[in-house]
Tab-separated table of C-alpha atoms and ligand atoms in Angstrom:
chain	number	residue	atom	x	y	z
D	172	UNK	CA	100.188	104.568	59.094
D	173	UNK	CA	102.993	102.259	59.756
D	174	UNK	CA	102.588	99.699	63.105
D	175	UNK	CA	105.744	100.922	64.477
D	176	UNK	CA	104.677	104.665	64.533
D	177	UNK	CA	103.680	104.597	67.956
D	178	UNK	CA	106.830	102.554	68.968
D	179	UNK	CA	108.889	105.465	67.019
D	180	UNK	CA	107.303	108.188	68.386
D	181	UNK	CA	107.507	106.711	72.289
D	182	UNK	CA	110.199	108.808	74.595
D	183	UNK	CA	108.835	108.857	77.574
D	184	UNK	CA	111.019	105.977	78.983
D	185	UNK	CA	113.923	107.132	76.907
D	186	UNK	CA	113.456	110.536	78.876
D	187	UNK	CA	113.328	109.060	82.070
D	188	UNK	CA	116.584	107.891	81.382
D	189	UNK	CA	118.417	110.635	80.185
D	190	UNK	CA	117.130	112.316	83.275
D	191	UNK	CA	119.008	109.054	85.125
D	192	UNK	CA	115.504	108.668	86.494
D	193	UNK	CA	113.970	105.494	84.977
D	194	UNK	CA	112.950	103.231	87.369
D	195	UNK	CA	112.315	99.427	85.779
D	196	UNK	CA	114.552	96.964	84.446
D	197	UNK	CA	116.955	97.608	87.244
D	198	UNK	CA	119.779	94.295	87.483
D	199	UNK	CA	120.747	93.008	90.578
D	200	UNK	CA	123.722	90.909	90.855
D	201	UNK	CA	123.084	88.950	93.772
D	202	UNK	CA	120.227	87.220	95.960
D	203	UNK	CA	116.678	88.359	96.328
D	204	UNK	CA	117.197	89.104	100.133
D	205	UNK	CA	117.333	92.387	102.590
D	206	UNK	CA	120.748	93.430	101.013
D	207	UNK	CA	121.180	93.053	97.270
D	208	UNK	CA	124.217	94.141	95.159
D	209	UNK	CA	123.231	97.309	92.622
D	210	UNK	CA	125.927	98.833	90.187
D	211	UNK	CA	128.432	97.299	92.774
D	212	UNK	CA	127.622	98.673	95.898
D	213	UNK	CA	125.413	97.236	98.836
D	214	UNK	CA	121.584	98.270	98.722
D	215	UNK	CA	118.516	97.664	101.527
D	216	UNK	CA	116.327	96.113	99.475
D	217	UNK	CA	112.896	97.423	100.727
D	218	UNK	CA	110.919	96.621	97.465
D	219	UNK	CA	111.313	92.352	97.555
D	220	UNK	CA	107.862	90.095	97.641
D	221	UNK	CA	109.605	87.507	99.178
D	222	UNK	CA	107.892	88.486	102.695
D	223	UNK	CA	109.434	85.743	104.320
D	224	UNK	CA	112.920	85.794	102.776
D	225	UNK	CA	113.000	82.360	101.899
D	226	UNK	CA	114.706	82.839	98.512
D	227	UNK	CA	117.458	82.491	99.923
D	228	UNK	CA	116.606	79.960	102.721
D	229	UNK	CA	119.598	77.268	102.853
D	230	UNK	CA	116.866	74.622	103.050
D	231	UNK	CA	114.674	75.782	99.847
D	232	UNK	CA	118.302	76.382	98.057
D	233	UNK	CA	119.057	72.869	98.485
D	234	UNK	CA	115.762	71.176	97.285
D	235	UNK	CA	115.937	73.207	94.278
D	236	UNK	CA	119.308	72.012	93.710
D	237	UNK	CA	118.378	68.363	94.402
D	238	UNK	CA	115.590	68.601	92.102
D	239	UNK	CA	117.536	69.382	88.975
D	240	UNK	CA	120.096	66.062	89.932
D	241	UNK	CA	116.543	64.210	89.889
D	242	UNK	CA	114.711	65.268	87.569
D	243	UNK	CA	116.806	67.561	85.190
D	244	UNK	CA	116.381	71.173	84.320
D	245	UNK	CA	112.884	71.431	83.004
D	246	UNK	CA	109.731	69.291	81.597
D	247	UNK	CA	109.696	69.863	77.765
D	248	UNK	CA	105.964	69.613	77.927
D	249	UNK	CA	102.755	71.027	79.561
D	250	UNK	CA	101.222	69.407	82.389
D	251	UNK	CA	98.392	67.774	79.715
D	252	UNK	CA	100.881	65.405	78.291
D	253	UNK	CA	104.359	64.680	79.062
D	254	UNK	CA	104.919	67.453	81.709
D	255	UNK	CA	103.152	66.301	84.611
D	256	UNK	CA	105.678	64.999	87.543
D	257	UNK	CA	105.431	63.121	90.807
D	258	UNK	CA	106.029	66.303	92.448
D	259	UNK	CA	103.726	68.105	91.098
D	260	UNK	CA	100.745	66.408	92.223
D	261	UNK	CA	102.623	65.772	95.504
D	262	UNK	CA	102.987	69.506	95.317
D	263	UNK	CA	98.641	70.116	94.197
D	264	UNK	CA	98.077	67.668	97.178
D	265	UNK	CA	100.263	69.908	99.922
D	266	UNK	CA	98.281	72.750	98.697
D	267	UNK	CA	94.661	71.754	99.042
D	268	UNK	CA	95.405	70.911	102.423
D	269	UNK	CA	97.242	73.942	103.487
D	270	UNK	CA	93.870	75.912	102.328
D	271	UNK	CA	91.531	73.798	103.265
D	272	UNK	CA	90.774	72.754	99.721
D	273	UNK	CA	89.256	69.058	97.892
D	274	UNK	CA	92.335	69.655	95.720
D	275	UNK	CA	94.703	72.228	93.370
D	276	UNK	CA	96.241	72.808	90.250
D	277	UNK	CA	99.732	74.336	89.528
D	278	UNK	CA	100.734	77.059	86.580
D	279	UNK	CA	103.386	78.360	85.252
D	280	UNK	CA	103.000	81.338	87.010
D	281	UNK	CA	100.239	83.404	88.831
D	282	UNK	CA	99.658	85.641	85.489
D	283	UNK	CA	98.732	82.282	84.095
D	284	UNK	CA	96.392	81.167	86.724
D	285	UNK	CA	94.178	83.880	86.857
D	286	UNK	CA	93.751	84.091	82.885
D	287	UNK	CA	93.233	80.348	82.860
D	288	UNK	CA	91.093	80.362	86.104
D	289	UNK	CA	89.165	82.861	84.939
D	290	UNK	CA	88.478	82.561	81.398
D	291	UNK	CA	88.024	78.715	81.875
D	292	UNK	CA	85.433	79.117	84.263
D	293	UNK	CA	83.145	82.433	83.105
D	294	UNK	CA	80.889	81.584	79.837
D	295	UNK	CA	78.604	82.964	77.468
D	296	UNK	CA	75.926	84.787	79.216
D	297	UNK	CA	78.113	84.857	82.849
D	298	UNK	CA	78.950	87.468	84.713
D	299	UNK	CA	82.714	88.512	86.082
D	300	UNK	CA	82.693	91.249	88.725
D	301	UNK	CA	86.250	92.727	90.078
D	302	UNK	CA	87.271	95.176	92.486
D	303	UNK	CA	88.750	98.196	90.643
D	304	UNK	CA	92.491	97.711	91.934
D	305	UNK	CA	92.390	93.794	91.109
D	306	UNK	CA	95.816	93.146	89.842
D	307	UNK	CA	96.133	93.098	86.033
D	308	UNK	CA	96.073	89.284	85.591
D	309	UNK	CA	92.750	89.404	86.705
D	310	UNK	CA	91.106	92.058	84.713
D	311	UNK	CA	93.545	90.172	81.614
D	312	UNK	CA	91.643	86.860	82.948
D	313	UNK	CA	87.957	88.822	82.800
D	314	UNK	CA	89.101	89.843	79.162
D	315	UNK	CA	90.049	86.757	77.385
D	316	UNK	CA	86.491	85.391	79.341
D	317	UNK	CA	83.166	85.231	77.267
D	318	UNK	CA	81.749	86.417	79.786
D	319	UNK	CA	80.159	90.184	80.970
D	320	UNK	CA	82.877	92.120	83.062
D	321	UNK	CA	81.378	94.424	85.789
D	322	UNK	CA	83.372	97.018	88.041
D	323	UNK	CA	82.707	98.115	91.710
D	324	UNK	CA	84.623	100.724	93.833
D	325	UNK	CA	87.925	99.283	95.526
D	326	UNK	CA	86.764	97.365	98.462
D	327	UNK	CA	83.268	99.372	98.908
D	328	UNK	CA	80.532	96.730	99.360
D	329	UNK	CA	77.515	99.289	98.380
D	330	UNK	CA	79.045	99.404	94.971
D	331	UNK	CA	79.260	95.604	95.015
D	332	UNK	CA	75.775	95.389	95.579
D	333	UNK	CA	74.639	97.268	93.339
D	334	UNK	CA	76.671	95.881	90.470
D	335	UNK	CA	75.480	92.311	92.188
D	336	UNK	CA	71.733	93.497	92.079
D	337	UNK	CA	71.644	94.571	88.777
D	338	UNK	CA	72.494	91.057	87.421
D	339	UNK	CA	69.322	88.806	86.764
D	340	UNK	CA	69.583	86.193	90.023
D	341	UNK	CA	69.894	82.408	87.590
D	342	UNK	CA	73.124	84.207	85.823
D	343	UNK	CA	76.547	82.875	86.684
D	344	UNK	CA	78.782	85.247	88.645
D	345	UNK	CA	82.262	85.115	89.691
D	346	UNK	CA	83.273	88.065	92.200
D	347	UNK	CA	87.391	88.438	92.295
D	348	UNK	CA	89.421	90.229	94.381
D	349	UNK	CA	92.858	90.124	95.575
D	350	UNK	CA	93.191	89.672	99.266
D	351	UNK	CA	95.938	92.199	99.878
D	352	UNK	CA	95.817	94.504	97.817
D	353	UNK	CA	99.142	95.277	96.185
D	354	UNK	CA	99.861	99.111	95.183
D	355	UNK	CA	97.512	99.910	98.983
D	356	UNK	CA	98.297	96.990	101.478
D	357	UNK	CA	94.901	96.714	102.455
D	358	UNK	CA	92.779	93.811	103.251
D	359	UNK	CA	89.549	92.432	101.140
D	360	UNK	CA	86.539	92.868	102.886
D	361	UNK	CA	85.453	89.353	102.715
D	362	UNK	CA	82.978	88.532	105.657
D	363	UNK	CA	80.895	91.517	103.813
D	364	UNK	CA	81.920	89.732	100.553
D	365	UNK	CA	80.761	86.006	101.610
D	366	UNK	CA	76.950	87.640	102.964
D	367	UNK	CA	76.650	89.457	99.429
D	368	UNK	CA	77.784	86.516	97.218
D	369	UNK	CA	75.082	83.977	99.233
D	370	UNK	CA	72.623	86.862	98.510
D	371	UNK	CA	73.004	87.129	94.859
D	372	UNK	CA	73.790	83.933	93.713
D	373	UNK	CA	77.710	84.610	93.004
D	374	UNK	CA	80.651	82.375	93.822
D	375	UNK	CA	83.659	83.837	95.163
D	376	UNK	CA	87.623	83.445	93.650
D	377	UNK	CA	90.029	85.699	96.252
D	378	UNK	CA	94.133	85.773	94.909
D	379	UNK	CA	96.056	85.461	97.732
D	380	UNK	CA	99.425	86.522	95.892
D	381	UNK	CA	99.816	89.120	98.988
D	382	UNK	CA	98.053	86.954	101.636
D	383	UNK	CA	99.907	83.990	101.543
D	384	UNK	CA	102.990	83.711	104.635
D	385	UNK	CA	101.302	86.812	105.692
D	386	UNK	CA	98.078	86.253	106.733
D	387	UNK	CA	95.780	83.473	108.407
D	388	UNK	CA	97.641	80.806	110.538
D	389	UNK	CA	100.779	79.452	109.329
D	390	UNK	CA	100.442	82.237	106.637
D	391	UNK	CA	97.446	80.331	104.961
D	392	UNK	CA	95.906	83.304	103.689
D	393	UNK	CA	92.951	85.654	103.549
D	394	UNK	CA	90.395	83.443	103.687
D	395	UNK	CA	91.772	81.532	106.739
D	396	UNK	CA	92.388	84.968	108.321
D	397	UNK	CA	88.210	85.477	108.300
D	398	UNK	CA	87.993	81.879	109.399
D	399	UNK	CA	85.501	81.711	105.664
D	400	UNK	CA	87.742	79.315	104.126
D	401	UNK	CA	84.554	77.441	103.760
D	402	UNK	CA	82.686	80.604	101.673
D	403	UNK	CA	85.644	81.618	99.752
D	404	UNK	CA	84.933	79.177	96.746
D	405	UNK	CA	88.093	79.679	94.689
D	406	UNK	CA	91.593	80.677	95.863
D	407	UNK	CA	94.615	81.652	93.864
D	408	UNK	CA	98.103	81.741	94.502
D	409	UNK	CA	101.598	82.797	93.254
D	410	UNK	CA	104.639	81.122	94.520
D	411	UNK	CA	106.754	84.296	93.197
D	412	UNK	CA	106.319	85.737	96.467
D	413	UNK	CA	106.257	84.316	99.832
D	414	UNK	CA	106.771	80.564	98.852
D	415	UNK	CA	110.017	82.092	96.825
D	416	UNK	CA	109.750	79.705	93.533
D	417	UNK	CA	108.077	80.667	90.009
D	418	UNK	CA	104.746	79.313	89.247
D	419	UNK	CA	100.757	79.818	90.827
D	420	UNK	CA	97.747	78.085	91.404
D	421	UNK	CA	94.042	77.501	91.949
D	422	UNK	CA	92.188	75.711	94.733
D	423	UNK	CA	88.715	74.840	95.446
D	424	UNK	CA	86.061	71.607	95.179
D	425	UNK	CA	87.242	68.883	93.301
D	426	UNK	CA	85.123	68.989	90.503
D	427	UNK	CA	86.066	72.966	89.883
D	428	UNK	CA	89.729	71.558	89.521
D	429	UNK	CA	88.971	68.882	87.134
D	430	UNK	CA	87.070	71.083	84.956
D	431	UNK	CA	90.097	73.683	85.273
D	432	UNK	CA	92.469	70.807	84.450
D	433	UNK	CA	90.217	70.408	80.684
D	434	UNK	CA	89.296	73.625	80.557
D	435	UNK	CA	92.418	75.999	81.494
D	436	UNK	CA	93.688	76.946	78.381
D	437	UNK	CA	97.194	78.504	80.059
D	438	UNK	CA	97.714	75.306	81.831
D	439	UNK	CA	96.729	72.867	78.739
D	440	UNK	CA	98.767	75.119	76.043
D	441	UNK	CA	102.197	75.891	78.499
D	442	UNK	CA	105.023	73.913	79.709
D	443	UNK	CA	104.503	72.688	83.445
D	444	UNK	CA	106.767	74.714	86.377
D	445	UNK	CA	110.481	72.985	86.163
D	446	UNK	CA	111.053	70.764	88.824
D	447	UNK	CA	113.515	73.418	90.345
D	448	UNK	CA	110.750	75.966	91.129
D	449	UNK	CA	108.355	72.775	92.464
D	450	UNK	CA	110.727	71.709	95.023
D	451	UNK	CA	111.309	75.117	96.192
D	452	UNK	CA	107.689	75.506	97.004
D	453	UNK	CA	107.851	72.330	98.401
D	454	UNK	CA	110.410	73.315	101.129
D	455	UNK	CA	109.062	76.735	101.403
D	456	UNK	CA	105.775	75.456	102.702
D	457	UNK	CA	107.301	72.645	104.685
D	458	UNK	CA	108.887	76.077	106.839
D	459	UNK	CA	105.895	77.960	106.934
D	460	UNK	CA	103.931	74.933	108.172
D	461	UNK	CA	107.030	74.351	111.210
D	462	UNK	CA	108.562	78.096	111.376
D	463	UNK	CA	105.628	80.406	112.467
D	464	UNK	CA	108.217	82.841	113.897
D	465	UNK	CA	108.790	83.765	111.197
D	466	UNK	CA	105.406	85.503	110.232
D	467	UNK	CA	105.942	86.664	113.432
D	468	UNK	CA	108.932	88.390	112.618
D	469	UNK	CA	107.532	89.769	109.678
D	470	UNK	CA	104.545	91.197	111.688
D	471	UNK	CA	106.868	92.832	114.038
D	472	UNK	CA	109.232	94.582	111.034
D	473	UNK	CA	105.898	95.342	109.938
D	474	UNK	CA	104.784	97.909	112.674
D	475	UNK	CA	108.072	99.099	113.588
D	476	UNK	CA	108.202	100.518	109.652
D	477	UNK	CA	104.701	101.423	109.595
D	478	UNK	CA	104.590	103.366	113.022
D	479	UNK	CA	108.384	105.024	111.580
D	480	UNK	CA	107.137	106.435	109.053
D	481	UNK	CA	103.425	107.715	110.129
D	482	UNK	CA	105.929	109.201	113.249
D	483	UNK	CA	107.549	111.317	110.446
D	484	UNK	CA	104.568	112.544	109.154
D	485	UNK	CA	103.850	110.249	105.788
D	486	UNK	CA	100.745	109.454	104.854
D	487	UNK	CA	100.479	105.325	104.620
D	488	UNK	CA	97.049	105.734	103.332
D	489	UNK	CA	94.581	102.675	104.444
D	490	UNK	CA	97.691	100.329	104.468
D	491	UNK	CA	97.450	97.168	107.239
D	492	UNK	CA	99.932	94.426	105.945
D	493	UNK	CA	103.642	93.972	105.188
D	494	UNK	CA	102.963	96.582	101.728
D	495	UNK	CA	103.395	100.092	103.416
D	496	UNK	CA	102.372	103.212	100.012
D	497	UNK	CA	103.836	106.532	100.839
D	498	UNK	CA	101.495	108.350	99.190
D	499	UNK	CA	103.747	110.917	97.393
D	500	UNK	CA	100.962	112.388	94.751
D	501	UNK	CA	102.937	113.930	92.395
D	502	UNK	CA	104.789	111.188	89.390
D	503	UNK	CA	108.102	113.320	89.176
D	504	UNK	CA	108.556	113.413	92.654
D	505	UNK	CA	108.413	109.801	92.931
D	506	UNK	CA	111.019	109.220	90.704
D	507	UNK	CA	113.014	111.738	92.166
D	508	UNK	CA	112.682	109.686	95.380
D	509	UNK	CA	113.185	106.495	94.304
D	510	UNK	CA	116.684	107.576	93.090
D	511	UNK	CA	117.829	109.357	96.004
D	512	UNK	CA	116.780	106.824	97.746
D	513	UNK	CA	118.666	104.166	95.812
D	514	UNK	CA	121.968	106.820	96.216
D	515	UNK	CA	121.394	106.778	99.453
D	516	UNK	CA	121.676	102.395	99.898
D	517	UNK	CA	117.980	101.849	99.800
D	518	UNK	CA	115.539	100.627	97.279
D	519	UNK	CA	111.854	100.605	96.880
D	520	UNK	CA	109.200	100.518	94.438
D	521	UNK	CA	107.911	103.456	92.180
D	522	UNK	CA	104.136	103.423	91.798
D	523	UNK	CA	103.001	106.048	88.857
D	524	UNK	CA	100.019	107.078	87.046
D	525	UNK	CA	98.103	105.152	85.225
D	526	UNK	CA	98.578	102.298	87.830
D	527	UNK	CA	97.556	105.113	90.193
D	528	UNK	CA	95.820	108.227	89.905
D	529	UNK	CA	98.274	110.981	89.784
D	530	UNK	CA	97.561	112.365	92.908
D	531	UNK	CA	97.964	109.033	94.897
D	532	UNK	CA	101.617	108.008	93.155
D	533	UNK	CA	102.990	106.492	95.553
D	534	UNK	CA	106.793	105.019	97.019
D	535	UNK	CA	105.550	101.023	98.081
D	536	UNK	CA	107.716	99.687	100.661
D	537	UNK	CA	107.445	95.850	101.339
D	538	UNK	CA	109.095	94.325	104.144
D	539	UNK	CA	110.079	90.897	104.849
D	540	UNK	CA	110.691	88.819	107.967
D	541	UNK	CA	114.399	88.770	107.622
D	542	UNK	CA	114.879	92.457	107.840
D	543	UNK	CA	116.880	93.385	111.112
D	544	UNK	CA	115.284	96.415	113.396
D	545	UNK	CA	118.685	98.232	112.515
D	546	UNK	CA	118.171	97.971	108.845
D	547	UNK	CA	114.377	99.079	109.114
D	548	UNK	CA	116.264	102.132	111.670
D	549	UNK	CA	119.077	103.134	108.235
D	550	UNK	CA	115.923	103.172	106.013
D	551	UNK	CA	113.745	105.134	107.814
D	552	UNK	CA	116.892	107.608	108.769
D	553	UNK	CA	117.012	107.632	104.582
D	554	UNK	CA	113.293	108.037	104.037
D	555	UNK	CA	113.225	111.131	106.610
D	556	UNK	CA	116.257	112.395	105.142
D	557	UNK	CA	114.763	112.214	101.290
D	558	UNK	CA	111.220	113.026	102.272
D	559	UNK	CA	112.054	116.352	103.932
D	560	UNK	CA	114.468	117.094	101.143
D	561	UNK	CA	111.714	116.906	98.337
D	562	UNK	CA	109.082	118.191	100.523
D	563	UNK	CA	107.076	114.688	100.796
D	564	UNK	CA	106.782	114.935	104.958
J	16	PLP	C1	97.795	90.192	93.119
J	16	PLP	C2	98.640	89.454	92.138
J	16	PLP	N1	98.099	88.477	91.395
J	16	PLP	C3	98.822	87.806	90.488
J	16	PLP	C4	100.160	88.070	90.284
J	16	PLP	C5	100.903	87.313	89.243
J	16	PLP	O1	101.695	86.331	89.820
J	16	PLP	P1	103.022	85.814	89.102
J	16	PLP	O2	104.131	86.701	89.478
J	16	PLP	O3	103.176	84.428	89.681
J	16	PLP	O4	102.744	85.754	87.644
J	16	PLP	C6	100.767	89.094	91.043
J	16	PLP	C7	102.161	89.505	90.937
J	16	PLP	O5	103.033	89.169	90.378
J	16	PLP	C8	99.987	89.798	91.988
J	16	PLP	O6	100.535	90.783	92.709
């Protein structure tokens, strides 16, 4: 057996696109923001993480651009050695506070956090325990970990227990779950969480990739949403999303962040976020701290899509944020959608089996606080129009 054999003998992608129905990889050749340019024509981008549009934000445009003229293009080193820079720390201090936090650390990206978050923290003879829909970084994190990894049901807090009462008390646990969950836009169910993790003896790390400019005041996340930020121990973020850079990070007590700074492998052994991407986040929190209409806005996009498209008949599942599933069930018919839609000026997200069960693929709409009510009206005329065609509503 040759290596490659299974690269040889893979087609399914290479079917999907003689069927002019593969999905990924798609260029756009413009902005990240409600209208993006697609094969030359004008789309409604409805698939974007950047809930609070601020990619393309005159005022986080500009610091990025005055960050290069200071500081150059990019740091040449990890944040260990030569890669650490004024604004970074300035950036780690902004962060703690906005979380309510003893202090931060930044990563390249969120991918990196978790693994480094994780796998720096959970030893020998520790336990990890995630939520069956964490996002893949996590259960990557859990991997590269010496630790055991347990499993409970998505957001079911019997199955938590269980998995939490099976573990001898004096062991080391670290429960992680994502806040929002991504592919079903629902909400971790921390106050249950917090009561369990005093119980057993657990600590808890919650990634607020989906949280953050969403939930909580200011957008602050889930934690501050519960009013636990006290219980939550660890939190995680991405700035690939709402805070519209590149790059992640961890907060919690002091000493937890100077361990992670010694012991975070993907933060010791990677270049530091380029100066670009740090100012970015810099001016994307500085609106989020002074522009709370804008969560607002996002909050009222929000229902007006949500309450569209229940109207019509689609099932949103147990969605309650800014990530709306159409639970489609069936893979081929997702793909089908997602291209008419897309021929039809809109474009969303494809969610397949395995990242789903097959009979909960689903079309993932995200919204952001820039969208117009007209625009939400064209895509939901769209989504009728392409739902009823294929049989979806
Ligand atoms: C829940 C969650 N965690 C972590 C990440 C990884 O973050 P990043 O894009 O910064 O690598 C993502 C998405 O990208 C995510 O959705």
């Amino acid at each position: 057996m040759d290596l490659f054999d299974k690269c040889y003998s893979y087609t399914v992608a290479e079917e999907a696109r003689k069927a002019g129905l593969y999905p990924y990889f798609q260029p756009i050749s413009s902005e990240q923001d409600t209208v993006v340019i697609i094969n030359g024509r004008k789309v409604l981008m409805f698939g974007s993480n950047s809930y609070l549009g601020l990619t393309v934000h005159p005022k986080v445009k500009e610091a990025a651009k005055k960050a290069i003229d200071k500081y150059g293009t990019g740091c040449a080193g990890s944040r260990f050695l030569n890669g650490t820079l004024d604004i970074h720390e300035e950036l780690e201090e902004r962060l703690a506070e906005f979380v309510n936090k003893e202090d931060a650390l930044l990563f390249s990206t969120g991918f990196q956090a978790n693994l480094g978050g994780i796998a720096g923290l959970v030893g020998k003879g520790e336990y990890v325990i995630l939520d069956k829909s964490d996002h893949a970084s996590i259960v990557d994190g859990a991997r590269l970990s010496y630790g055991t990894v347990k499993r409970f049901i998505h957001n079911d807090m019997e199955s938590l227990e269980k998995v939490l009462s099976s573990i001898e008390l004096e062991a080391g646990k670290l429960i992680v779950v994502d806040g929002v969950y991504s592919m079903d836009g629902d909400i971790a169910n921390l106050p249950e969480m917090v009561k369990l993790k005093k119980r057993y003896n657990a600590r808890l790390m919650v990634d607020d990739a989906h949280s953050f400019g969403v939930l909580g005041k200011n957008g602050r996340g889930t934690a501050n949403h519960f009013g636990l930020e006290d219980d939550v121990d660890i939190v995680m973020g991405t700035f690939s999303k709402s805070f519209a850079s590149l790059g992640g990070f961890l907060a919690a007590d002091r000493a937890v962040i100077d361990y992670l700074r010694h012991f975070a492998r993907s933060v010791i052994f990677s270049a530091s976020i380029t100066p670009a991407s740090t100012a970015a986040v810099l001016a994307a929190l500085d609106i989020m701290e002074n522009e709370p209409e804008l969560i607002d806005k996002l909050w009222a996009n929000t229902e007006r899509m949500r309450k569209g498209v229940q109207d019509m008949g689609y099932d949103t599942g147990t969605s309650c944020t800014p990530i709306i599933p159409l639970i489609v069930g069936d893979d081929e018919k997702v793909l089908r959608m997602r291209r008419m839609l897309l021929d039809e000026g809109v474009f969303v997200n494809p969610v397949v089996s395995p990242a789903v069960p097959p009979n909960k693929t689903l079309i993932r709409l995200s919204l952001m606080a820039t969208h117009t009510f007209e625009q939400i009206d064209i895509a939901l005329d769209k989504l009728y129009k392409v739902g009823r065609a294929l049989d979806v509503i």
